[in-house]
Short mmCIF file of C-alpha atoms in Angstrom, two decimals:
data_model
loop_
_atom_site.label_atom_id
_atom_site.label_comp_id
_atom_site.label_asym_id
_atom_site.label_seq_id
_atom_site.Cartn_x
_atom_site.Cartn_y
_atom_site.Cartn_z
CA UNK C 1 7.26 -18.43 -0.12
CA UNK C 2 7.89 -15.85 -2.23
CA UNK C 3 4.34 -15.87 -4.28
CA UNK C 4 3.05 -15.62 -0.74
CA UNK C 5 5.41 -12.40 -0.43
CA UNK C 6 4.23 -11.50 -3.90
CA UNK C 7 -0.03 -11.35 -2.55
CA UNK C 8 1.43 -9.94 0.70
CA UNK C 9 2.94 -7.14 -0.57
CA UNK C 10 -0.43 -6.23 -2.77
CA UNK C 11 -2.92 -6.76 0.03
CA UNK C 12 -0.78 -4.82 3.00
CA UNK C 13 -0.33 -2.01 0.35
CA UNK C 14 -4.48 -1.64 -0.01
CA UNK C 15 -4.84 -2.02 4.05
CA UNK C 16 -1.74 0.56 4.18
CA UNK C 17 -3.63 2.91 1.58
CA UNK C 18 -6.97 2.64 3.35
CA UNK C 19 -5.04 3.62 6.76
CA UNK C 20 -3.62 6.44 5.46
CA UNK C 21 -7.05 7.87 4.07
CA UNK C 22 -8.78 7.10 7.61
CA UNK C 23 -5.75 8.89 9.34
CA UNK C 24 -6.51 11.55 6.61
CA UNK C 25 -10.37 12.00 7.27
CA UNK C 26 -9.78 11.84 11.18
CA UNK C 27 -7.21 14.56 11.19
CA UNK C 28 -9.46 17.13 9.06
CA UNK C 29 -12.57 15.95 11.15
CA UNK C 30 -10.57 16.64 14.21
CA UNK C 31 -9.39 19.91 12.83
CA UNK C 32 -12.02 21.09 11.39
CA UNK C 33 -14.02 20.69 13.94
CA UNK C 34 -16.75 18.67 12.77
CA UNK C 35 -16.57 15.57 14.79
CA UNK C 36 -19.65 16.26 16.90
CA UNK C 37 -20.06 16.38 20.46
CA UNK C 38 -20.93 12.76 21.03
CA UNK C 39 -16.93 11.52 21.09
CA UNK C 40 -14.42 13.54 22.73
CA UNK C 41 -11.75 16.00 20.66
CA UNK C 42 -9.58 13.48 22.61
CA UNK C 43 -11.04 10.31 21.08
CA UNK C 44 -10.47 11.51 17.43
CA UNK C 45 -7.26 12.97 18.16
CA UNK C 46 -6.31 9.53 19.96
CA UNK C 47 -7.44 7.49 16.95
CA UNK C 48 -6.10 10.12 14.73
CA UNK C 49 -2.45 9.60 15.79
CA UNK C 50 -3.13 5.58 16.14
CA UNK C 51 -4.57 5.05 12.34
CA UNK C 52 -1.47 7.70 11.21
CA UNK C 53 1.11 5.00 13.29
CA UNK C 54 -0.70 1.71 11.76
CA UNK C 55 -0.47 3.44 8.61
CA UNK C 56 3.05 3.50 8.95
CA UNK C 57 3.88 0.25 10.45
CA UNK C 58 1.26 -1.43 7.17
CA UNK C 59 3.97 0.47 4.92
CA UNK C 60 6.65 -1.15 6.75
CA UNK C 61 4.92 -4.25 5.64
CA UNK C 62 4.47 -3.75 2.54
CA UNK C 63 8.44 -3.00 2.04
CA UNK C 64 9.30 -5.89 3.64
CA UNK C 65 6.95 -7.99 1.74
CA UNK C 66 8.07 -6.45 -1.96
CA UNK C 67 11.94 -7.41 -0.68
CA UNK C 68 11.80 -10.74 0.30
CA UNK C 69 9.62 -11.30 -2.57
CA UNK C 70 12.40 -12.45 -4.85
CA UNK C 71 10.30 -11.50 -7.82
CA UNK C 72 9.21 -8.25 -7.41
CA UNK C 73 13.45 -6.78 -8.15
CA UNK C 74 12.84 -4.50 -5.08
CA UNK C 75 16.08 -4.38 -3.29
CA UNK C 76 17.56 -2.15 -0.48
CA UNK C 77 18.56 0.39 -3.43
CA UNK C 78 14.97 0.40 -4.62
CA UNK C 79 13.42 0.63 -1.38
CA UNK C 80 15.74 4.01 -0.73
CA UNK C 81 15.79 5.74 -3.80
CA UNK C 82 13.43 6.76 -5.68
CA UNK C 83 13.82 5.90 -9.38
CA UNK C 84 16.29 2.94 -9.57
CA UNK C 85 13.40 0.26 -9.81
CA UNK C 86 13.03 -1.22 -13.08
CA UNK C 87 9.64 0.50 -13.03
CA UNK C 88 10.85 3.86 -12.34
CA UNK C 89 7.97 6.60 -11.36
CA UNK C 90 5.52 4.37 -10.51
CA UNK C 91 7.85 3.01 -7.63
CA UNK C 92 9.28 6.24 -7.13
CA UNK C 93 6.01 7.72 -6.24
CA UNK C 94 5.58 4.58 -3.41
CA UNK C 95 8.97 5.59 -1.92
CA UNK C 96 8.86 9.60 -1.32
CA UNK C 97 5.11 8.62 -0.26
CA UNK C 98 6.82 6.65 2.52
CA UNK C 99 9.62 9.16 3.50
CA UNK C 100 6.62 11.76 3.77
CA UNK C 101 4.88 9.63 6.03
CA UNK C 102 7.75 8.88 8.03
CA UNK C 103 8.33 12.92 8.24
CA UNK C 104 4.55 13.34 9.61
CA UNK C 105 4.74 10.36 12.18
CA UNK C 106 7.77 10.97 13.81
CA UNK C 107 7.45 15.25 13.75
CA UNK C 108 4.05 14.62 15.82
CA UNK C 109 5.40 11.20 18.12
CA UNK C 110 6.73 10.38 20.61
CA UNK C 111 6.69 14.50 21.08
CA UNK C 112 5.61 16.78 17.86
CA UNK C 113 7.31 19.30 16.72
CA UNK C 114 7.63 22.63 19.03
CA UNK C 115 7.54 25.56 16.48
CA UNK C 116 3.84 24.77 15.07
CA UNK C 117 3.99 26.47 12.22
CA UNK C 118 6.36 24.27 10.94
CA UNK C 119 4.59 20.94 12.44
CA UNK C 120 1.78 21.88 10.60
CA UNK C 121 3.46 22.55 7.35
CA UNK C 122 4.76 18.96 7.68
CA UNK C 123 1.74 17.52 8.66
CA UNK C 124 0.20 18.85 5.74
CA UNK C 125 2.50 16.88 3.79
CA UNK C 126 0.59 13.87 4.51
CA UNK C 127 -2.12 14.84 1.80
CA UNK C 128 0.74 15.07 -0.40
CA UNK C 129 2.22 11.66 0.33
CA UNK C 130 -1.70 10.27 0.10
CA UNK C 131 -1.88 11.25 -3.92
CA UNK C 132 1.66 9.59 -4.12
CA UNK C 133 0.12 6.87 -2.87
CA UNK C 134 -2.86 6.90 -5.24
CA UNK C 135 -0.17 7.06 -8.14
CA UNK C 136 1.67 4.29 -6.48
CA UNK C 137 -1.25 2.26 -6.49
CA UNK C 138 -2.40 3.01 -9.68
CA UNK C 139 0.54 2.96 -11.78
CA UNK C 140 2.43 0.08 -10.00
CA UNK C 141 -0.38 -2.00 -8.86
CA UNK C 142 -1.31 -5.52 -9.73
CA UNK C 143 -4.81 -4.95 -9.11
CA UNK C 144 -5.27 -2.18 -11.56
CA UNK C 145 -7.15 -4.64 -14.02
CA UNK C 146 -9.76 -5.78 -10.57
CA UNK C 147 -12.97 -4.09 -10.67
CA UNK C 148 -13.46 -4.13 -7.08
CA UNK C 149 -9.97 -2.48 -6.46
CA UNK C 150 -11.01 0.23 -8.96
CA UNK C 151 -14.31 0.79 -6.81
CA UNK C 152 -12.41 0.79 -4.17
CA UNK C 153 -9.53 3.24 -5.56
CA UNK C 154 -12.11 5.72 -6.06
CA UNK C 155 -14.25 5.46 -3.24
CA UNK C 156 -10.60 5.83 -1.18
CA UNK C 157 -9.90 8.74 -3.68
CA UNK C 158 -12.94 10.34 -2.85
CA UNK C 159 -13.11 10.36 0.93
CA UNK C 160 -9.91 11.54 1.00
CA UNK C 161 -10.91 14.67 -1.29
CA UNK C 162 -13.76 14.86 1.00
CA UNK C 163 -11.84 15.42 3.99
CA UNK C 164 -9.02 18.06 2.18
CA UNK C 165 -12.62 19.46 1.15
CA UNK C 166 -14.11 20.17 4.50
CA UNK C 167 -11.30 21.57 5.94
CA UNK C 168 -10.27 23.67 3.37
CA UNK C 169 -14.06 25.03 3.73
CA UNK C 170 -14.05 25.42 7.36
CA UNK C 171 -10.98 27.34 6.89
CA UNK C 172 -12.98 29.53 4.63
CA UNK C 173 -15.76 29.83 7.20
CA UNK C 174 -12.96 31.39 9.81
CA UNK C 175 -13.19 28.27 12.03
CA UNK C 176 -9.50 27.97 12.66
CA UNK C 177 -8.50 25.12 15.36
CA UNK C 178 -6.05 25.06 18.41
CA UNK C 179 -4.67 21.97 17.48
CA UNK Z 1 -10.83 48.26 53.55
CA UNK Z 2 -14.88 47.80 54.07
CA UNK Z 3 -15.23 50.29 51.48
CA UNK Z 4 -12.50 48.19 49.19
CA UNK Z 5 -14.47 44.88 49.87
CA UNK Z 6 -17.58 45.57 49.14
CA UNK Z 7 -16.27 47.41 46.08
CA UNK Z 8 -14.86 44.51 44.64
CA UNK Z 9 -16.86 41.66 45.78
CA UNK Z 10 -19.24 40.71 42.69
CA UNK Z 11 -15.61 40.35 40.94
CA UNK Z 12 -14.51 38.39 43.49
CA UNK Z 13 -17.62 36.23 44.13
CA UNK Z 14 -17.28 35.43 40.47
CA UNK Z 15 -13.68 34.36 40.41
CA UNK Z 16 -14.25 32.56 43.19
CA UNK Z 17 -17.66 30.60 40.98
CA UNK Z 18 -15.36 30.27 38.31
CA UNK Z 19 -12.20 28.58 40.55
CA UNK Z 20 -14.90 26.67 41.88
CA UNK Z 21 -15.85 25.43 38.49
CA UNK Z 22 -12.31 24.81 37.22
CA UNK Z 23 -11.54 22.93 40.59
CA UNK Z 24 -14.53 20.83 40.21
CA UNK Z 25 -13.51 19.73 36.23
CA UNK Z 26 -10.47 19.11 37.24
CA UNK Z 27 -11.44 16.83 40.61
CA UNK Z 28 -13.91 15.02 38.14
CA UNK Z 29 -12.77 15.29 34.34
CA UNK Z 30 -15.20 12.12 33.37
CA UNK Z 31 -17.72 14.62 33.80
CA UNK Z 32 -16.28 17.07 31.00
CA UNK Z 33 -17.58 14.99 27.85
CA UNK Z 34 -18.80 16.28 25.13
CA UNK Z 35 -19.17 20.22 26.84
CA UNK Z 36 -18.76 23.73 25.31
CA UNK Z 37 -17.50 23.43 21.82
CA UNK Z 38 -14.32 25.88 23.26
CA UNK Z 39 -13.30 24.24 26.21
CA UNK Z 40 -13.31 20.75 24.55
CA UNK Z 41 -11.67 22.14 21.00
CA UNK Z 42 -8.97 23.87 23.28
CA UNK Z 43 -7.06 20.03 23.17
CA UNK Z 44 -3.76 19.45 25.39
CA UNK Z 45 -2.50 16.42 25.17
CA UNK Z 46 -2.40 16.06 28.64
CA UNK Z 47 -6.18 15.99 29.61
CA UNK Z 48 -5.64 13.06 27.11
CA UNK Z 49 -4.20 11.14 29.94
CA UNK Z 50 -7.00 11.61 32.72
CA UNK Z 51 -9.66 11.50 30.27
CA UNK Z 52 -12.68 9.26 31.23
CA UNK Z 53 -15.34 9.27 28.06
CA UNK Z 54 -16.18 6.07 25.98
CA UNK Z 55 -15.55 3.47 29.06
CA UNK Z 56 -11.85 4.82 29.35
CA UNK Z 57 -10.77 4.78 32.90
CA UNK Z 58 -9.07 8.08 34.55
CA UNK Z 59 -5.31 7.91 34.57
CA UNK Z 60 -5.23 5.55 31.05
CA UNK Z 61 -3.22 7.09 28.52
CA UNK Z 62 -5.16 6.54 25.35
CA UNK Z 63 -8.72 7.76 24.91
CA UNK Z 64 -9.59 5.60 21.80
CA UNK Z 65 -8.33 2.60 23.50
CA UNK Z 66 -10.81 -0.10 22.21
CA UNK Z 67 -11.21 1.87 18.89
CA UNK Z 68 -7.76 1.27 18.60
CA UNK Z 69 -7.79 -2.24 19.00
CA UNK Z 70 -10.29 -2.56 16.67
CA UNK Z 71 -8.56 -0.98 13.97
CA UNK Z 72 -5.63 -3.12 14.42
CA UNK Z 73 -8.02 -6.10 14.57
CA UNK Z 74 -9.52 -4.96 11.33
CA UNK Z 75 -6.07 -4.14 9.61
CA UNK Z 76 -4.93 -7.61 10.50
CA UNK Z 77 -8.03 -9.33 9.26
CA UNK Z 78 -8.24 -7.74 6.38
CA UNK Z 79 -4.63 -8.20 5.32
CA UNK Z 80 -5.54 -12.12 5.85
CA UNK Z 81 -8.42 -12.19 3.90
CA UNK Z 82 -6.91 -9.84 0.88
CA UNK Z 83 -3.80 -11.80 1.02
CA UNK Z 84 -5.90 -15.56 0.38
CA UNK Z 85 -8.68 -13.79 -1.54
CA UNK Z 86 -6.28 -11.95 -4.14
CA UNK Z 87 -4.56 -15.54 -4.07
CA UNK Z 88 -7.61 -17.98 -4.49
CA UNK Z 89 -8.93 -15.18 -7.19
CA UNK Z 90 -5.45 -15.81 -9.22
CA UNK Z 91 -6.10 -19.56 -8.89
CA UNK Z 92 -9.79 -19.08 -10.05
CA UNK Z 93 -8.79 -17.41 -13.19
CA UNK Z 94 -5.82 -19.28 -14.00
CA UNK Z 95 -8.40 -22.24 -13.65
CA UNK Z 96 -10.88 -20.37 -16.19
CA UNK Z 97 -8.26 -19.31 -17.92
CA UNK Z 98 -7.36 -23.58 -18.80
CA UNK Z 99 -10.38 -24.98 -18.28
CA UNK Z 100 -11.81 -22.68 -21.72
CA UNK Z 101 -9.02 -24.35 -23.59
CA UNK Z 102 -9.77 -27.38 -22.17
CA UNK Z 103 -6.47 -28.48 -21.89
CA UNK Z 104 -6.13 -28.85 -18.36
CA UNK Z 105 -7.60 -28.11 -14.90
CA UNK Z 106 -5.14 -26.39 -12.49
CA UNK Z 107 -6.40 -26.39 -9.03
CA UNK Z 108 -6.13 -23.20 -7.13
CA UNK Z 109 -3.78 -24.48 -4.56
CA UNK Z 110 -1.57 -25.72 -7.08
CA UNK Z 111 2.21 -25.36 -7.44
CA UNK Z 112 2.74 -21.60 -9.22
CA UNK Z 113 4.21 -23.17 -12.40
CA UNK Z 114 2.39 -25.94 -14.02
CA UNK Z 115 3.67 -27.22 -17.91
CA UNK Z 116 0.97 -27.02 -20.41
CA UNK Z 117 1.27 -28.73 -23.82
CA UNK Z 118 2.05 -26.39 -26.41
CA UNK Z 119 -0.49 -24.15 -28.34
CA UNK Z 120 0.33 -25.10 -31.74
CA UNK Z 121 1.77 -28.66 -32.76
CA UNK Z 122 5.27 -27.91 -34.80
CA UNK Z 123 5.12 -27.90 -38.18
CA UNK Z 124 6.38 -30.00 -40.36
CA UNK Z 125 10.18 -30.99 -40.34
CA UNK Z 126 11.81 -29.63 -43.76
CA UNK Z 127 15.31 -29.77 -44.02
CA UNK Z 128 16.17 -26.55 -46.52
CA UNK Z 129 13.87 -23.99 -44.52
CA UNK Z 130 14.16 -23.01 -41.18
CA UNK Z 131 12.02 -25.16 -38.60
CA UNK Z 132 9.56 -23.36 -35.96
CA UNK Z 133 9.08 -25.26 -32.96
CA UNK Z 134 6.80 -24.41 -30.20
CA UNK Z 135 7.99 -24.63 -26.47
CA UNK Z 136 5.92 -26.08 -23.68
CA UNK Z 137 3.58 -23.41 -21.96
CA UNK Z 138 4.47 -22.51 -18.04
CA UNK Z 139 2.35 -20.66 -15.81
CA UNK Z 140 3.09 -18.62 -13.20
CA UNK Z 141 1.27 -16.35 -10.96
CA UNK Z 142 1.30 -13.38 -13.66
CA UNK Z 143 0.25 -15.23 -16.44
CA UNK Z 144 1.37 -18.14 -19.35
CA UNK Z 145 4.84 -18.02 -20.64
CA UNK Z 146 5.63 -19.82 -23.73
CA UNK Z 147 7.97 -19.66 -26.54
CA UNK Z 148 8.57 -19.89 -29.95
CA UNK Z 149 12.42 -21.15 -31.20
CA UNK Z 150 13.28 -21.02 -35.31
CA UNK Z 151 15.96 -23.69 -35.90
CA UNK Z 152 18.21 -23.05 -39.17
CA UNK Z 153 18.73 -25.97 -41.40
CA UNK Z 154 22.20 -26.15 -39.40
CA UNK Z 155 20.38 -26.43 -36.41
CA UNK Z 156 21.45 -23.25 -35.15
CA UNK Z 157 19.48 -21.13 -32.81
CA UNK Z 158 18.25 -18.25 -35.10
CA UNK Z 159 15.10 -16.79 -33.37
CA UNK Z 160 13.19 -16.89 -29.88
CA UNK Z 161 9.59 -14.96 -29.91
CA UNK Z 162 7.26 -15.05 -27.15
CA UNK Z 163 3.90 -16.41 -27.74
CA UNK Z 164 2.65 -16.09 -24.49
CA UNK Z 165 3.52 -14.19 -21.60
CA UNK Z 166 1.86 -12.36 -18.60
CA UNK Z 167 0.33 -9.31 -19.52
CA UNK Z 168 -2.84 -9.53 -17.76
CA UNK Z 169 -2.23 -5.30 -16.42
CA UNK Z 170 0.19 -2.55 -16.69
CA UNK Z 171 2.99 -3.53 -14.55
CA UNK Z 172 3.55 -7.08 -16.26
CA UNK Z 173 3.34 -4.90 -19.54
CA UNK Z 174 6.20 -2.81 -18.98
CA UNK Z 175 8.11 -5.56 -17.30
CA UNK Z 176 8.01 -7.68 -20.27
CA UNK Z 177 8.32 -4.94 -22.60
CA UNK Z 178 11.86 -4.77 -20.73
CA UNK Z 179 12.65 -7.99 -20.49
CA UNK Z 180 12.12 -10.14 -23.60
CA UNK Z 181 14.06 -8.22 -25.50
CA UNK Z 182 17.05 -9.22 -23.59
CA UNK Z 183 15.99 -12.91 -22.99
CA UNK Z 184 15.69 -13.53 -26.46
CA UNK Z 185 19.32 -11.46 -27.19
CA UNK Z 186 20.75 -13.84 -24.45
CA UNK Z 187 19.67 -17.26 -25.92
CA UNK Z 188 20.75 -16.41 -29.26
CA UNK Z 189 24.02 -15.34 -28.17
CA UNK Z 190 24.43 -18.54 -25.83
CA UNK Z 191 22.80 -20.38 -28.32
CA UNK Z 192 21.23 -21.75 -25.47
CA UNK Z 193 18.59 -22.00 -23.00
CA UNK Z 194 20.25 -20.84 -19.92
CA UNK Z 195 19.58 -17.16 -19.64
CA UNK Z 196 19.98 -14.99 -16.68
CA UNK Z 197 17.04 -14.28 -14.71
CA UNK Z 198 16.30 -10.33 -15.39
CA UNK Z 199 15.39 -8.17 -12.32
CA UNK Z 200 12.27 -7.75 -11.49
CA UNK Z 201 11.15 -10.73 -14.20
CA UNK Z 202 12.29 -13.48 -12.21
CA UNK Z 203 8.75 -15.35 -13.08
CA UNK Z 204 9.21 -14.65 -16.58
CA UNK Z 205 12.44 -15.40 -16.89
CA UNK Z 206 12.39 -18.65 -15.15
CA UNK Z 207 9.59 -19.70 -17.32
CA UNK Z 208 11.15 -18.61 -20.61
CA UNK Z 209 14.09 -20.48 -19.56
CA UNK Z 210 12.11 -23.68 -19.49
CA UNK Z 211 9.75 -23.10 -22.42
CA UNK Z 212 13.00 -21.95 -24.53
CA UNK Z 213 14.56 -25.83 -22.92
CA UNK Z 214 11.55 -27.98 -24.12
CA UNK Z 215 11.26 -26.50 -27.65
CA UNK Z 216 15.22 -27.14 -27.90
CA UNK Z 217 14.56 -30.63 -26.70
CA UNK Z 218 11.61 -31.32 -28.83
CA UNK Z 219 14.30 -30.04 -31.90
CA UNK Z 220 17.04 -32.29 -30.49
CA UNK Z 221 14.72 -35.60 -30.67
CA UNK Z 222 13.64 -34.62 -34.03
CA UNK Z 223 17.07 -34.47 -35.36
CA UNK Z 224 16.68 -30.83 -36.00
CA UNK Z 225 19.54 -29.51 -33.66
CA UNK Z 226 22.02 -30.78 -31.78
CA UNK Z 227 21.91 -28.16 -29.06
CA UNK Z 228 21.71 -28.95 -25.36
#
């Protein structure tokens, strides 16, 4: 049971990772308004919020997963503070990744935040939380050593770079969105 | 009032186009797909509820509906598949991993910790010098554990050294890096097998517990210790 906890916890950590970049890409896509006019604002913004969520819940998993498996030393203390696992930054950096995602799902649903200037700053600490993650990954993960998960890691890296990158560039251009 | 009328009545004719407009959006919103960059940018989340693109019906809540279910579908399935590929890829290495020593084959859907005979065969028995004897080898879904015990002439436990143990990437590393040193300070001070698993080495410890057992039992039946 608890090897089974031990493979769960690594793969719902990659899906959770790979969640969080989508969310990431969508919500600077949907921003920056680059998403076309083929799918509505309200498609990407629907899908936005749903990838963000699933993100979220994956996370969930992946706690629950490193707990029960009895190997892993992850207990309730480890889980809520950062720094008291036996490896301390690398599960530190897993932990204020989740709080910050946590922060951004629940400041935007079931109703965001009213004062926008401060739902955005939040929101914005979602590309934050995705480099914790990266660190999290990379320092804590199992799969460091896996060539495909270090294709992967980087491909994930990049997209999400990609999407802080067009934003940040149509923010440059003056093309400054509602939402 | 004729004069005020027809003063104002290209202003008013155009409101009027314009309420028209807006009246006739919002009577048919499935219509309003992918218009004017402004109007569609301008989001509220309620047109989100009587939107009608991509198949979605008026009056449904989500607009991303059946990409939404796909992305669950796809989270789900890949979870599966990662969770029994990262798991048949352990057992496919673990099984390279024996099968180059040819020592034994370890299926991939084998029990996590399987004994393997010992690296090294002891050495020879001298009374005066302390003896070395080798453990039996355990593996475990990190990686081989196996120790190494040094007997003094009195039979007395006087070293433990790891000769194998997971270390296959970073995190099994820095675990063991933590742990031996306090397995091996715990069996000498026992003078004894039984250590206490270490957080967060439970693997390792369990298997260093058994490795440590054998090579004290292999001593025992050659009359080198009398420890249990």
């Amino acid at each position: 049971m608890s090897i089974w906890m031990g493979y769960l916890t690594r793969s719902t950590g990659i899906v959770a990772t790979i969640l969080v970049v989508a969310a990431l890409l969508w919500g600077f896509f949907f921003s920056s308004r680059t998403t076309g006019t083929r799918l509505r604002p309200a498609w990407w913004l629907d899908l936005h919020n749903w990838l963000g969520g699933l993100a979220l819940i994956f996370c969930g998993l992946h706690i629950l997963a490193a707990w029960l498996d009895t190997s892993s030393g992850i207990g309730l203390i480890q889980i809520l503070v950062p720094g008291t696992a036996v490896q301390a930054w690398p599960i530190a950096w897993g932990v204020i990744a989740t709080y910050g995602l946590v922060v951004v799902v629940f400041t935007s649903w079931p109703r965001r935040l009213r004062r926008r200037l401060w739902w955005r700053i939040i929101h914005l600490t979602s590309v934050a939380a995705t480099a914790f993650i990266f660190l999290h990954a990379y320092q804590t993960g199992s799969d460091v050593g896996n060539l495909a998960f270090r294709v992967g890691f980087i491909a994930a890296a990049w997209l999400a770079s990609y999407g802080v990158g067009v934003r940040v560039f149509t923010i440059a251009d003056g093309r400054t969105s509602k939402v | 009032m004729t004069t005020q009328t027809s003063g104002s009545d290209p202003l008013d004719s155009e409101i009027a186009a314009r309420l028209e407009r807006l009246a006739a959006r919002k009577a048919a919103p499935a219509l309003n797909r992918g218009g004017g960059s402004t109007v569609s940018m301008a989001y509220e989340p309620k047109d989100v509820s009587a939107s009608g693109s991509n198949g979605v019906r008026n009056g449904r809540r989500h607009a991303a509906k059946r990409a939404r279910i796909a992305a669950l579908a796809a989270s789900l399935l890949t979870t599966g598949s990662l969770t029994f590929g990262l798991f048949a890829a352990d057992g496919q290495s673990n099984r390279v991993l024996v099968g180059a020593a040819g020592v034994v084959v370890v299926p991939s859907a084998s029990p996590p910790v399987t004994a393997l005979p010992p690296v090294s065969a002891s050495p020879p028995v001298t009374a005066a010098a302390p003896t070395v004897v080798d453990g039996d080898a355990f593996r475990n879904p990190y990686g081989d554990v196996q120790v190494e015990a040094t007997f003094s002439p009195d039979g007395a436990l006087l070293d433990v050294s790891m000769l194998r143990f997971p270390n296959s990437n970073r995190e099994s590393v820095q675990i063991n890096q933590y742990a031996t040193p306090r397995l091996n300070s715990e069996a000498l001070s026992a003078q004894s097998a039984q250590v206490d698993t270490i957080s967060g080495a439970t693997y390792t410890s369990n298997d260093y517990e058994r490795s440590l057992q054998s090579a004290i039992d292999l001593a025992r039946a050659d009359g080198i210790t009398q420890l249990a």
